[in-house]
CSV table of C-alpha atoms and ligand atoms in Angstrom, one decimal:
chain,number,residue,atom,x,y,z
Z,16,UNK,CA,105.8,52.0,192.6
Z,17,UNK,CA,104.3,52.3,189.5
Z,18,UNK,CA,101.1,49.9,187.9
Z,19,UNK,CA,103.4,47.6,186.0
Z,20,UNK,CA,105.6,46.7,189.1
Z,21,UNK,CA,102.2,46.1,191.4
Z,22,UNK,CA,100.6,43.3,189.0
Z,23,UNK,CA,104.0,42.0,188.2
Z,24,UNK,CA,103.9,41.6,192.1
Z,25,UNK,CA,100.1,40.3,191.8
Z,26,UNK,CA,101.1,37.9,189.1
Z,27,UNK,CA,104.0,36.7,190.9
Z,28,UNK,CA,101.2,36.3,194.0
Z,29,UNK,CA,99.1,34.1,191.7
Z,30,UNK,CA,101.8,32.3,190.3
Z,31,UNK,CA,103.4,31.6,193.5
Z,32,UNK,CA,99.9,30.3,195.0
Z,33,UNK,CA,99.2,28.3,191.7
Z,34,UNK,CA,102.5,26.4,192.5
Z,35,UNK,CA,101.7,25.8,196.1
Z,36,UNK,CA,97.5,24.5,194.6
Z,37,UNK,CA,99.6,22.4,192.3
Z,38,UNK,CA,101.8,20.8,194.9
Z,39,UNK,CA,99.3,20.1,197.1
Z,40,UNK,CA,97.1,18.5,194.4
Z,41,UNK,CA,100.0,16.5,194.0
Z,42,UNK,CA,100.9,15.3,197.6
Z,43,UNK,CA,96.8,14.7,197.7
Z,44,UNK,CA,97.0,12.6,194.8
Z,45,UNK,CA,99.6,11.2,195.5
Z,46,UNK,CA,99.4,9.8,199.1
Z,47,UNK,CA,97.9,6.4,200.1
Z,48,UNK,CA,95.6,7.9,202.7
Z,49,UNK,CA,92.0,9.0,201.9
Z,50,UNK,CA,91.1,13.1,202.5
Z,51,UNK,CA,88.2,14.4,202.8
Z,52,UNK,CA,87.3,17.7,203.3
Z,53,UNK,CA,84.1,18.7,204.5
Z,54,UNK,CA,82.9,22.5,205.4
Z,55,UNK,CA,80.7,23.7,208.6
Z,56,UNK,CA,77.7,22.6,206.7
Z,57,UNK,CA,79.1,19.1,206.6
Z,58,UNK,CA,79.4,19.3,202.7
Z,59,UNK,CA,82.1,17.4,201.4
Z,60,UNK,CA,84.6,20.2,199.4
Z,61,UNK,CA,87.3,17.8,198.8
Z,62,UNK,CA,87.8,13.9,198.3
Z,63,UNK,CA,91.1,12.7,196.7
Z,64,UNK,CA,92.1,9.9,195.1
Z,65,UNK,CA,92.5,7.2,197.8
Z,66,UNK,CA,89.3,8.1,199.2
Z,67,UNK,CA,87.9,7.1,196.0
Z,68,UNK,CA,89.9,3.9,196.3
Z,69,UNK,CA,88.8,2.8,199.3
Z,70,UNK,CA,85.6,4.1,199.5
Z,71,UNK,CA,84.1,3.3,195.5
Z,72,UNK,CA,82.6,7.0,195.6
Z,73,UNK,CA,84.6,9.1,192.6
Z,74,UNK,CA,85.0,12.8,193.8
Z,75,UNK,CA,82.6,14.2,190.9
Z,76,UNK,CA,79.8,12.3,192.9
Z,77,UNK,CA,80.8,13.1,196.7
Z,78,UNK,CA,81.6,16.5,196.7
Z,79,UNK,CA,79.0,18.9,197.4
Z,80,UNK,CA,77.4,16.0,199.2
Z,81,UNK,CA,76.6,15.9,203.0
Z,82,UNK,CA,79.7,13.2,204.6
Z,83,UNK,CA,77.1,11.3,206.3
Z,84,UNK,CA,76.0,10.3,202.5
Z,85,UNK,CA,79.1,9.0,201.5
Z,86,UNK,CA,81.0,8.1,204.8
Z,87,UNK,CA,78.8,5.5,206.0
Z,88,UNK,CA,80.4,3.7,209.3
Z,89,UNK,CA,79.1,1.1,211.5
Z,90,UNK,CA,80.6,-0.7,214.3
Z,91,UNK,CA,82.1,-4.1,215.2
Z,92,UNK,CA,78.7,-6.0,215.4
Z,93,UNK,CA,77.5,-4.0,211.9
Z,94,UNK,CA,75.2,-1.1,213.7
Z,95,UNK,CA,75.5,2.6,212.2
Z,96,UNK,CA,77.1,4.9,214.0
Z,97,UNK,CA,74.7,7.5,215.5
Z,98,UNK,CA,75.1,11.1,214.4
Z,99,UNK,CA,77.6,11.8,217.2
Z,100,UNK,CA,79.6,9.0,217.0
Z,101,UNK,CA,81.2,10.1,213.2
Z,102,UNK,CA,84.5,11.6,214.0
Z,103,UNK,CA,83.2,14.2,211.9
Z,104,UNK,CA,80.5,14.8,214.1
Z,105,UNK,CA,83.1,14.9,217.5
Z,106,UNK,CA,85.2,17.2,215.8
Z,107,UNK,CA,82.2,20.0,215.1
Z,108,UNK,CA,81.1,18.9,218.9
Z,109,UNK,CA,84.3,19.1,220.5
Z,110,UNK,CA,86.3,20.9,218.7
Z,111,UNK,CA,89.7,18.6,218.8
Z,112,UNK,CA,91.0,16.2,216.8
Z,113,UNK,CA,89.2,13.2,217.0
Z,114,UNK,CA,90.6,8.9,216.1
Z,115,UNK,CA,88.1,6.1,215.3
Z,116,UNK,CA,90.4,2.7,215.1
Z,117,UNK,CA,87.8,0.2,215.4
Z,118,UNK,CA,85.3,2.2,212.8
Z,119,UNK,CA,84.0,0.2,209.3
Z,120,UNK,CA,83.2,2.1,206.7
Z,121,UNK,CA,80.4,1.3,203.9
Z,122,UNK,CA,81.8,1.8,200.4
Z,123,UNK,CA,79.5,2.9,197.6
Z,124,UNK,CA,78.4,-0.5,196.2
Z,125,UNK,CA,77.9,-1.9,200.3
Z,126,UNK,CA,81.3,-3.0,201.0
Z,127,UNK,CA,82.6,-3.6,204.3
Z,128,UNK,CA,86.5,-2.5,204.9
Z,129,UNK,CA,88.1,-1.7,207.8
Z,130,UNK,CA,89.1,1.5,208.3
Z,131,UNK,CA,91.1,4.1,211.0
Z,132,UNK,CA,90.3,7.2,211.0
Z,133,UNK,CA,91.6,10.8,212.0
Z,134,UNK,CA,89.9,14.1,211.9
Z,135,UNK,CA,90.6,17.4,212.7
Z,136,UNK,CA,88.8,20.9,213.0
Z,137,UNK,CA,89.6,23.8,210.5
Z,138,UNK,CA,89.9,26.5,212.8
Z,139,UNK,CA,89.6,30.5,212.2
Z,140,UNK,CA,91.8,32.6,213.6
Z,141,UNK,CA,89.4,33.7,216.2
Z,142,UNK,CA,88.6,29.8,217.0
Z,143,UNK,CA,85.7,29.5,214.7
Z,144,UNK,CA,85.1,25.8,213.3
Z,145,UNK,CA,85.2,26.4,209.4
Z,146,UNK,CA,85.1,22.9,208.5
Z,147,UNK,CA,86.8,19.9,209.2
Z,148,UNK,CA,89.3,17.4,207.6
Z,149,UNK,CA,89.1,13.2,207.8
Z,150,UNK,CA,92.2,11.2,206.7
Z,151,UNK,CA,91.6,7.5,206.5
Z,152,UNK,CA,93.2,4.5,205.8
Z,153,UNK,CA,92.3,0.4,204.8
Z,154,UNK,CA,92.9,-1.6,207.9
Z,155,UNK,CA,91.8,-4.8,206.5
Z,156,UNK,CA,94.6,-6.4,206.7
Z,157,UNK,CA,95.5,-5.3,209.9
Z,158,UNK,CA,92.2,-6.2,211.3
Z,159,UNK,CA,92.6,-9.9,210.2
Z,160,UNK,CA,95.7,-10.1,211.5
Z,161,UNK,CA,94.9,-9.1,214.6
Z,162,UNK,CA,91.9,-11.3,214.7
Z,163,UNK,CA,93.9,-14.4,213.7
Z,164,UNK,CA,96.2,-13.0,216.8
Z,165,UNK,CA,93.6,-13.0,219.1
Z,166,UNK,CA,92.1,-16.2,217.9
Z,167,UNK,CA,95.7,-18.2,218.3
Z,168,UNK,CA,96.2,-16.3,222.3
Z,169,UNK,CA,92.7,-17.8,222.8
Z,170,UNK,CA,93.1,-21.2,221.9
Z,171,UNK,CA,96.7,-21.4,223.0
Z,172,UNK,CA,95.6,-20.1,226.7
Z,173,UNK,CA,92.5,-22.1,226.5
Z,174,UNK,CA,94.3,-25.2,226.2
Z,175,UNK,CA,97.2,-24.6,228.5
Z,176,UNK,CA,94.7,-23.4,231.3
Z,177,UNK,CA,93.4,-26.9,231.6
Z,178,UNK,CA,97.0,-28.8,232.3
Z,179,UNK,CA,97.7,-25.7,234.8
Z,180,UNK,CA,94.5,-26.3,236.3
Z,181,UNK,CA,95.4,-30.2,236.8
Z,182,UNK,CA,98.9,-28.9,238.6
Z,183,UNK,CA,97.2,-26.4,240.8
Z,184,UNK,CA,94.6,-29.2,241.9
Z,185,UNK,CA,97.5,-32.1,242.5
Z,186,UNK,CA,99.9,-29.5,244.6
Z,187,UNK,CA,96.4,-28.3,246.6
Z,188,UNK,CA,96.2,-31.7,247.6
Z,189,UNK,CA,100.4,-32.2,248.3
Z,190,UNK,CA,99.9,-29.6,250.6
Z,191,UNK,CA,96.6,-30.8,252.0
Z,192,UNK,CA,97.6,-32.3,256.0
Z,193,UNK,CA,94.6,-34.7,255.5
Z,194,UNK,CA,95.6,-36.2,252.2
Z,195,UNK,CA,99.4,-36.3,252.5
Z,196,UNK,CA,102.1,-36.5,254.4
Z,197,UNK,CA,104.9,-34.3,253.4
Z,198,UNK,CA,108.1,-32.6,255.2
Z,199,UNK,CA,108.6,-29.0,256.0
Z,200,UNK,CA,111.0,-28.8,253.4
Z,201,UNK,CA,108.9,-30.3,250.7
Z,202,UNK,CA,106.0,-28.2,251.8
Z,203,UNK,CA,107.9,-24.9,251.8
Z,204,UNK,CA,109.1,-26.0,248.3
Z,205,UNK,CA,105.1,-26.9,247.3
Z,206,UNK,CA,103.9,-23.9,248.6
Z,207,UNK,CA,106.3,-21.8,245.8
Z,208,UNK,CA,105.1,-23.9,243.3
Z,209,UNK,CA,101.5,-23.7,244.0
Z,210,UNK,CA,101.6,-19.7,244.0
Z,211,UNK,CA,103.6,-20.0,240.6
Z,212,UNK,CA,101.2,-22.3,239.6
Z,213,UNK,CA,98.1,-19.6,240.7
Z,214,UNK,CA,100.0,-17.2,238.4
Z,215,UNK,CA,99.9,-18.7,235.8
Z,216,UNK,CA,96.5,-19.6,235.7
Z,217,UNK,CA,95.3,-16.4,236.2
Z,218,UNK,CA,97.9,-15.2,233.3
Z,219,UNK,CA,95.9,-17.5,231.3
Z,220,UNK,CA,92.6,-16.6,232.2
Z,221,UNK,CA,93.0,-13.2,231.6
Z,222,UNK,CA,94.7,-13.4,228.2
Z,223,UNK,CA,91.7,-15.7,227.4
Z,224,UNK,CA,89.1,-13.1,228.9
Z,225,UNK,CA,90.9,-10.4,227.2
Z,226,UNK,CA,91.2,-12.3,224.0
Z,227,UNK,CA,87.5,-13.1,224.0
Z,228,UNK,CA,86.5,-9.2,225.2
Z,229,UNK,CA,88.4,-8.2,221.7
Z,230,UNK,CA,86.4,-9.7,219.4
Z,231,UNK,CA,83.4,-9.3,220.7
Z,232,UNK,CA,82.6,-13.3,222.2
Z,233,UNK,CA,82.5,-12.3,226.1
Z,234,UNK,CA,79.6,-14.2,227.2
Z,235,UNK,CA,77.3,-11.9,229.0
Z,236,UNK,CA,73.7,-12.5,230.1
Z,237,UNK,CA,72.5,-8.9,231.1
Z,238,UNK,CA,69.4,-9.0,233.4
Z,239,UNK,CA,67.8,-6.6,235.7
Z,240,UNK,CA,70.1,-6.5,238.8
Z,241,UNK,CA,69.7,-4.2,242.1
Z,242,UNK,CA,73.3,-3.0,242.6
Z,243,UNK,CA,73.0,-1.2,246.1
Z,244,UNK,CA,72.4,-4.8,247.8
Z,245,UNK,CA,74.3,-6.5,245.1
Z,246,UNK,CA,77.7,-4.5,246.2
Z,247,UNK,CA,76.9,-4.4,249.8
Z,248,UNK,CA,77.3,-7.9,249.9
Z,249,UNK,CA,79.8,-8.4,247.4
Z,250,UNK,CA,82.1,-6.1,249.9
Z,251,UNK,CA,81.1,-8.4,252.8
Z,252,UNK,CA,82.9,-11.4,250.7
Z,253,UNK,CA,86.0,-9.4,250.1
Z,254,UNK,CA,86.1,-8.0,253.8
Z,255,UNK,CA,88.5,-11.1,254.8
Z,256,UNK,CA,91.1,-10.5,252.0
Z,257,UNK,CA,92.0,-6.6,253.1
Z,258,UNK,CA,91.6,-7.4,256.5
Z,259,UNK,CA,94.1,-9.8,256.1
Z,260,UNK,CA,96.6,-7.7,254.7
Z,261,UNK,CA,95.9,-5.0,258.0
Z,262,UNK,CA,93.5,-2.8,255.5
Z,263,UNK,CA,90.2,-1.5,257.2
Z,264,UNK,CA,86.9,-1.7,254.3
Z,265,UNK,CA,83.8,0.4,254.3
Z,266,UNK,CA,80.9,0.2,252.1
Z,267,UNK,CA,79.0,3.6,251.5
Z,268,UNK,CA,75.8,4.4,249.9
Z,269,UNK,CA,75.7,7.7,248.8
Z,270,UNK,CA,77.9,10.8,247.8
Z,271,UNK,CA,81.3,10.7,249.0
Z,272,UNK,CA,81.3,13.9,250.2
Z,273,UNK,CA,78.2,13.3,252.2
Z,274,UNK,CA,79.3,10.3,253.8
Z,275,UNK,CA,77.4,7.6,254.9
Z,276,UNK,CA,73.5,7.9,254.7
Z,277,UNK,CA,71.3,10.3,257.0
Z,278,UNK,CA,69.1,8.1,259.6
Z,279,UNK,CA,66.2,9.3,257.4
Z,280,UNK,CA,67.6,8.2,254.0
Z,281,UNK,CA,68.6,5.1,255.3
Z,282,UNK,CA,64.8,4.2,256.0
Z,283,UNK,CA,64.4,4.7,252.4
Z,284,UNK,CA,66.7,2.5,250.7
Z,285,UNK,CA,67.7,3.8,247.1
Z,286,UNK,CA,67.5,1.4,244.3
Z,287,UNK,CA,69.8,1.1,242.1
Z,288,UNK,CA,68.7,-0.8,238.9
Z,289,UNK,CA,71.1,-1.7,236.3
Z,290,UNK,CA,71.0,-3.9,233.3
Z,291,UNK,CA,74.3,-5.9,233.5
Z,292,UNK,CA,75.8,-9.3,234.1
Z,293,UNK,CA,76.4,-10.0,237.8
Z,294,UNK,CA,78.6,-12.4,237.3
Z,295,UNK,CA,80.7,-9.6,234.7
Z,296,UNK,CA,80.2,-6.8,237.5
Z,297,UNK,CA,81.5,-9.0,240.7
Z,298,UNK,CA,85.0,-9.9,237.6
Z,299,UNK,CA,85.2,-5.6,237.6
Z,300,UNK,CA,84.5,-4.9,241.5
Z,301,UNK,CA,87.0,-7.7,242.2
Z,302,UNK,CA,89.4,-7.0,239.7
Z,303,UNK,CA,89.7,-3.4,241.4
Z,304,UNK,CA,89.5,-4.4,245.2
Z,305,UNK,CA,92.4,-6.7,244.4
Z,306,UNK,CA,94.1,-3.7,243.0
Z,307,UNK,CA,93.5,-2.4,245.6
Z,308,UNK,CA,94.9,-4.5,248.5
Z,309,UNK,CA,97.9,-5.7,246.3
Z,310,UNK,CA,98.6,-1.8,246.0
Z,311,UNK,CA,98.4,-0.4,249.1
Z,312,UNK,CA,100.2,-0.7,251.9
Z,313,UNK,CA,98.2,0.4,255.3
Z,314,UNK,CA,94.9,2.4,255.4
Z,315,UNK,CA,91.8,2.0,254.2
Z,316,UNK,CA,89.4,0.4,251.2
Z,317,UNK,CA,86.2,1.8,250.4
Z,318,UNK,CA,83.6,0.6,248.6
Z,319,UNK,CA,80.5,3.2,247.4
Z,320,UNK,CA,78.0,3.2,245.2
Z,321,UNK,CA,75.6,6.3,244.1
Z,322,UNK,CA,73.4,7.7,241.6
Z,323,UNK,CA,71.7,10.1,240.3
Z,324,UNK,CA,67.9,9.7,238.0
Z,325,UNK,CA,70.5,8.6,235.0
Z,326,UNK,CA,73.4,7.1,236.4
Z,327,UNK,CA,74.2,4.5,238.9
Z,328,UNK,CA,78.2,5.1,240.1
Z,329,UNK,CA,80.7,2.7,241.9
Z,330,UNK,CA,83.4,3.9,243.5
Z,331,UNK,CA,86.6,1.9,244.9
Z,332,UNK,CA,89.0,4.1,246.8
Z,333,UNK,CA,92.4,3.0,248.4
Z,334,UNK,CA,94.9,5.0,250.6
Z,335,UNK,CA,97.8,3.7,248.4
Z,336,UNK,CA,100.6,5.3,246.8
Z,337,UNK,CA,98.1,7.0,243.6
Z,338,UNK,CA,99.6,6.6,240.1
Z,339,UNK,CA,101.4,9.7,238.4
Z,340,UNK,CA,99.6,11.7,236.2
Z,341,UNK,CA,101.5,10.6,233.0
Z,342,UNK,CA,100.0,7.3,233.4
Z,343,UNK,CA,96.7,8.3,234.1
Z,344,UNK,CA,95.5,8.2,230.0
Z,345,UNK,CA,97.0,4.8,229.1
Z,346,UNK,CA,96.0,2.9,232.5
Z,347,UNK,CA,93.1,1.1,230.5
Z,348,UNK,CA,95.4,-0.3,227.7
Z,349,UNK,CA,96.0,-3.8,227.6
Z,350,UNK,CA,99.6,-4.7,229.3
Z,351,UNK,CA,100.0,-1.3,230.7
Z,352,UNK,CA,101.9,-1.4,234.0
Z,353,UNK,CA,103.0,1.9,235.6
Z,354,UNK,CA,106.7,1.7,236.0
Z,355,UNK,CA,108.2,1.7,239.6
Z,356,UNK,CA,109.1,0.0,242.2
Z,357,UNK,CA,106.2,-1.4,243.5
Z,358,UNK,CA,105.0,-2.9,240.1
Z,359,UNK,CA,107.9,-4.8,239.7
Z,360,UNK,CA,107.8,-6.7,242.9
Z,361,UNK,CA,104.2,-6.7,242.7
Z,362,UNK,CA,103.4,-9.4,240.0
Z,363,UNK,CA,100.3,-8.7,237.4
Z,364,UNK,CA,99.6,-8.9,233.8
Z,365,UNK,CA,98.7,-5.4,232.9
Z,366,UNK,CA,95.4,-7.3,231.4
Z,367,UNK,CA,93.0,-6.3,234.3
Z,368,UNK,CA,92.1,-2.8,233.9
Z,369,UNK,CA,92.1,-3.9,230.2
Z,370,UNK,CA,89.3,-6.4,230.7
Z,371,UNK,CA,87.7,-4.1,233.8
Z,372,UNK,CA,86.5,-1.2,230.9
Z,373,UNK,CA,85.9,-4.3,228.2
Z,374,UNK,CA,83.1,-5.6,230.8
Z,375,UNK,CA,81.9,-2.3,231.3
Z,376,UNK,CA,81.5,-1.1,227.8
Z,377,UNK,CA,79.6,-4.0,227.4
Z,378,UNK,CA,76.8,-1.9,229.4
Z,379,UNK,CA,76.9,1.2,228.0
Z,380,UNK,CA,78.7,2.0,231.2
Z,381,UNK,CA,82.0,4.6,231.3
Z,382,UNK,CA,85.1,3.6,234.1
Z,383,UNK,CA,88.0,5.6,234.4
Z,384,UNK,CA,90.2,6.7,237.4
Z,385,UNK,CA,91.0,10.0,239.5
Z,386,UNK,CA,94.5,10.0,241.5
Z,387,UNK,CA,97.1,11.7,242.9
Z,388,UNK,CA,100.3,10.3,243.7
Z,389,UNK,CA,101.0,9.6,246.8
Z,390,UNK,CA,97.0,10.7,247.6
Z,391,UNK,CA,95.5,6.9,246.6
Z,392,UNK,CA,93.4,6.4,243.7
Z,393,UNK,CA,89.6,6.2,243.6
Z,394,UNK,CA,88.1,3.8,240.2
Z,395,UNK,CA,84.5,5.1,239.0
Z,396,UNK,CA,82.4,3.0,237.0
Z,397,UNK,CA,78.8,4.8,235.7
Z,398,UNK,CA,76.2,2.5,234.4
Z,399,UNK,CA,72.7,3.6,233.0
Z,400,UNK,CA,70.5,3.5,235.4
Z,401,UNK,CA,66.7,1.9,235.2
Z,402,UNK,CA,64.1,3.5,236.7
Z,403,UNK,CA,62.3,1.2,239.2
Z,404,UNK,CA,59.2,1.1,236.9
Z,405,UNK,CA,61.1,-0.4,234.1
Z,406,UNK,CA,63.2,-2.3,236.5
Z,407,UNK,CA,60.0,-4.4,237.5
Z,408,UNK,CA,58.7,-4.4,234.0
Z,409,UNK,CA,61.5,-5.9,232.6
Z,410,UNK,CA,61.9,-8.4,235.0
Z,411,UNK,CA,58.6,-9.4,235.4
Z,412,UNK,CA,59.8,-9.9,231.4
Z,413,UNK,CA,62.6,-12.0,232.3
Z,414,UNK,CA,60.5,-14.2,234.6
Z,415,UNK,CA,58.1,-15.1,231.6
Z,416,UNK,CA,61.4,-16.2,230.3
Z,417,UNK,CA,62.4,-18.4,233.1
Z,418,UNK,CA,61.9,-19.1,236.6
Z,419,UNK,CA,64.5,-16.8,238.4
Z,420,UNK,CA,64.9,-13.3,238.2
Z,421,UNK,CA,68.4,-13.6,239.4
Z,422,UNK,CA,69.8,-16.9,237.3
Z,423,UNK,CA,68.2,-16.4,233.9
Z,424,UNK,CA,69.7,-14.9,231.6
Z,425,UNK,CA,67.6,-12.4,229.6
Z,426,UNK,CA,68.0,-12.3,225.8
Z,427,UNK,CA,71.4,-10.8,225.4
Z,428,UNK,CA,71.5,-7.4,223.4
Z,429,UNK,CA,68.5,-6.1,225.3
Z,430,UNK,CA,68.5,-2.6,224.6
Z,431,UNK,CA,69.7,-0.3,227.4
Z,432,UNK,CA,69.4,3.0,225.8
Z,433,UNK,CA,66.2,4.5,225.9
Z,434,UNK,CA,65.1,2.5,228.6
Z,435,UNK,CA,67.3,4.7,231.3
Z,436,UNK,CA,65.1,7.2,233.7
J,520,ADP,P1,98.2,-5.5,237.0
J,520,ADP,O1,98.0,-6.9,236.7
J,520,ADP,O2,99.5,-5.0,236.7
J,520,ADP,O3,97.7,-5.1,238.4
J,520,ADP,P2,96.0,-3.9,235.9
J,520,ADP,O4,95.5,-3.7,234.5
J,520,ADP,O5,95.0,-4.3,236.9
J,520,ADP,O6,97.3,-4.8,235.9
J,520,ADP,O7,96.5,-2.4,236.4
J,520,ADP,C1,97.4,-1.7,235.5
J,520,ADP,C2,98.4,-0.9,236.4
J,520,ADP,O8,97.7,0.2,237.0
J,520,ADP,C3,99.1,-1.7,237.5
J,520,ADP,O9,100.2,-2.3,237.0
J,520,ADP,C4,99.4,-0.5,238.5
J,520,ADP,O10,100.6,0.1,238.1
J,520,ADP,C5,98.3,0.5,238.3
J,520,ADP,N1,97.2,0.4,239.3
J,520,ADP,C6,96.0,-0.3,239.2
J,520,ADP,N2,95.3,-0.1,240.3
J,520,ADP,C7,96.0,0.6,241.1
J,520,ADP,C8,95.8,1.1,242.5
J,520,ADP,N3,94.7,0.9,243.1
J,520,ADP,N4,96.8,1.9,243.0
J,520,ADP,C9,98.0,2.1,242.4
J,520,ADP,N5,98.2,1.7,241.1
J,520,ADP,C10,97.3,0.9,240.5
């Protein structure tokens, strides 16, 4: 082939890859979504259009810019985002894809909108990160609808609770032997209602708790609590329920695999300091121990808790039927009920879980589940753990605040972080 044919080739090469630079200019222009583009150094290379549109920041003035510059996010209750918790940042860290749904981003004159976000690495061949690529969209609207949502679930269960309450009280008393007199018949008939009447209740407790854990107004008082006692006694109360349903509880301290305690460690009694809300913890525990019983059929419930210098863990194993690995990832989404058999006999909302990892994210805490169908299920819950020396600090703190260590509530917000061992 002679010279003329090869840069007739070369030309058609260029023109061929101008066409494809043009049409991708285009379709960035073009499309509502902001890009950006950002290369291993976190510089911004590329910023289209929308991203000047939602963000205020034109492209002239973001790229060659470090992203942290120009996408600014902060969180529900207006904090920054620490260095890892920009998608950007997960993406170089973990090399996946990364979504932010609930992030806000700070445009270039300070203000607030709503945003979801997507990134994704720009991988080499060999599996090199090159750089990585955020799309984003304004979720404003979305976000207020979704408030207002939340805010008309919480009034309307708020106000129907109360009536249901009144019901539940008045056919407690029909049924009571020393306040009325009633028939078989009528009390069989009672007794239907009553459990309806329980239901519902809960129904509406939990879309109030859930609808409250959304936007951020679940009252919690975090104070310095000793969870090792705290649980022990906590599985006393629930004892009765399995044991009614034929189910045998333990309580464990320690690694599961270890078993109970030694006879020397159980002469020195671990501590196990968190900062939560008891009252928020026993909601979780009880949530899952219900789960629990209603779930399985015959066996066994156990209770642990355990811990390493960082970390104090829960555990709440059953010997019922597991859940199927499919289900495993969306078992924390609000409504989510695994499909079978047993669910639908078995009544429930589908908010529990929902409001179990809303309670514990209010700690800096982590839950999630490991099961195997037809192995039961065990529920984990971490929580930062307090050394004992800043255990006693801070509530010798809490007592200058009040008179009990156990019913006053410490200054909510108190930081965790920083303040683990
Ligand atoms: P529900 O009101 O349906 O119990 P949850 O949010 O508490 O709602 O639980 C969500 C789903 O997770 C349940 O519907 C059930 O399918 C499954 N699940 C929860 N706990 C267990 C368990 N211990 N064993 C088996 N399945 C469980």
């Amino acid at each position: 082939m002679g010279l003329f044919g090869k840069s007739k080739k070369v030309e058609t090469a260029i023109a061929t890859l101008q066409s494809e630079k043009v049409k991708s200019d285009i379709i960035l222009s073009s499309v509502e979504d902001g890009v950006v583009m950002v290369d291993a150094k976190n510089v911004i290379q590329l910023f289209n259009p929308a991203a000047t549109k939602i963000s205020g920041w034109l492209a002239g003035e973001a790229v060659g810019l470090d992203y942290k510059l120009v996408l600014k996010l902060v969180d529900e209750k207006d904090v920054a985002y620490n260095e890892e918790q920009h998608p950007f940042a997960r993406v170089f860290q973990n090399k996946t894809s990364d979504r932010d749904t609930a992030a806000t981003l700070v445009g270039k004159d300070g203000k607030h909108i709503a945003v979801d976000l997507s990134a994704s690495p720009l991988l080499s061949q060999d599996g090199n990160i090159q750089g990585a690529v955020c799309v984003f969209r304004d979720v404003t609207e979305q976000r207020r609808e979704e408030k207002q949502r939340a805010e008309f679930i919480s009034t309307a269960s708020h106000e129907m609770r109360t009536p249901v309450a009144a019901i539940e009280g008045y056919l407690a008393l029909a049924l009571n032997e020393k306040v009325s007199k009633i028939d078989t018949k009528a009390r069989g008939f009672l007794e239907k209602a009553h459990e309806s009447t329980e239901r519902l209740g809960k129904l509406f407790q939990d879309l109030l708790t859930s609808a409250k854990a959304e936007d951020g107004r679940l009252s919690s008082h975090p104070i310095v609590n000793e969870m090792g006692d705290y649980l022990e006694h906590l599985t006393e109360d629930l004892r009765f329920v399995a044991e009614k349903k034929g189910l045998a509880m333990e309580f464990i301290v320690g690694s599961a695999s270890g078993g109970t305690m030694s006879d020397a460690s159980k002469l020195v009694k671990p501590l196990y300091y968190v900062l939560a809300d008891a009252d928020r913890m026993r909601e979780v525990v009880t949530n899952l121990f219900d789960n629990a019983v209603k779930y399985t059929e015959a066996g066994k419930i156990t209770i642990g808790i355990t811990g390493d210098d960082k970390v104090v863990q829960f555990r709440i194993h059953d010997t019922g039927p597991g859940i199927p690995a499919e289900d495993l990832p969306h078992l924390f989404q609000k409504f989510y009920r695994v499909d079978n058999s047993a669910t639908r006999t078995i009544g429930g909302t589908g908010l529990g879980l929902f409001i179990c990892k809303k309670i514990v994210e209010l700690y800096d805490g982590r839950i999630w589940v490991e099961s195997t169908l037809g192995m039961g299920s065990t529920f984990f819950i971490n929580l930062p753990r307090l050394s004992s020396e800043r255990a006693i600090h801070l509530q010798a703190k809490e007592k200058g605040q009040g008179d009990s260590s156990i019913i006053t509530p410490s200054t909510p917000g108190t930081p965790t972080t920083g303040s683990i061992a």
